[in-house]
Amino acid sequence: MAIMADAEVLAEYADVTLLVVRQNMTYAPQINDAIDTLENSHAKLLGCIFNDVKTRIFSGSRT
């Protein structure tokens, strides 16, 4: 939302909003600020998608 100022405006016209967060790219304070911004604009926040998650199980490592 910091990059796209239109997101806040468009969220008001949507039925619901989803916040997409990319692992290792977004810090917790930025997520909290985005949630606060959406709530202050009276957007209906449905939830959050945690994207590009890396885990040991699926990293291809055999150790």
PDB file of C-alpha atoms in Angstrom, residues 13-15 17-18 24 26 28-29 33 36 38-40 45 47 50 52-54 56 60-63:
ATOM      1  CA  TYR A  13     -15.377   0.493  -3.597  1.00  0.00           C
ATOM      2  CA  ALA A  14     -14.636  -3.217  -3.206  1.00  0.00           C
ATOM      3  CA  ASP A  15     -16.912  -5.656  -1.397  1.00  0.00           C
ATOM      4  CA  THR A  17     -10.170  -6.534   0.599  1.00  0.00           C
ATOM      5  CA  LEU A  18      -7.312  -8.991   0.979  1.00  0.00           C
ATOM      6  CA  ASN A  24      11.060 -11.319   3.723  1.00  0.00           C
ATOM      7  CA  THR A  26       7.386  -6.660   4.272  1.00  0.00           C
ATOM      8  CA  ALA A  28       5.450  -6.111  10.686  1.00  0.00           C
ATOM      9  CA  PRO A  29       5.051  -2.330  11.201  1.00  0.00           C
ATOM     10  CA  ASP A  33       0.047   0.366   9.085  1.00  0.00           C
ATOM     11  CA  ASP A  36      -4.897   0.516  10.110  1.00  0.00           C
ATOM     12  CA  LEU A  38      -7.772  -0.027   5.485  1.00  0.00           C
ATOM     13  CA  GLU A  39      -9.785   0.070   8.698  1.00  0.00           C
ATOM     14  CA  ASN A  40      -9.736   3.879   8.765  1.00  0.00           C
ATOM     15  CA  LEU A  45     -10.629  -6.520   5.392  1.00  0.00           C
ATOM     16  CA  GLY A  47      -7.842 -11.443   5.669  1.00  0.00           C
ATOM     17  CA  PHE A  50       1.201 -14.750   3.168  1.00  0.00           C
ATOM     18  CA  ASP A  52       6.261 -16.651  -1.383  1.00  0.00           C
ATOM     19  CA  VAL A  53       6.801 -18.625   1.828  1.00  0.00           C
ATOM     20  CA  LYS A  54      10.031 -20.585   2.030  1.00  0.00           C
ATOM     21  CA  ARG A  56      12.864 -26.232   4.895  1.00  0.00           C
ATOM     22  CA  GLY A  60      14.646 -29.010  -2.019  1.00  0.00           C
ATOM     23  CA  SER A  61      17.287 -29.659   0.633  1.00  0.00           C
ATOM     24  CA  ARG A  62      17.839 -33.301   1.548  1.00  0.00           C
ATOM     25  CA  THR A  63      19.631 -32.637   4.852  1.00  0.00           C
TER      26      THR A  63
END
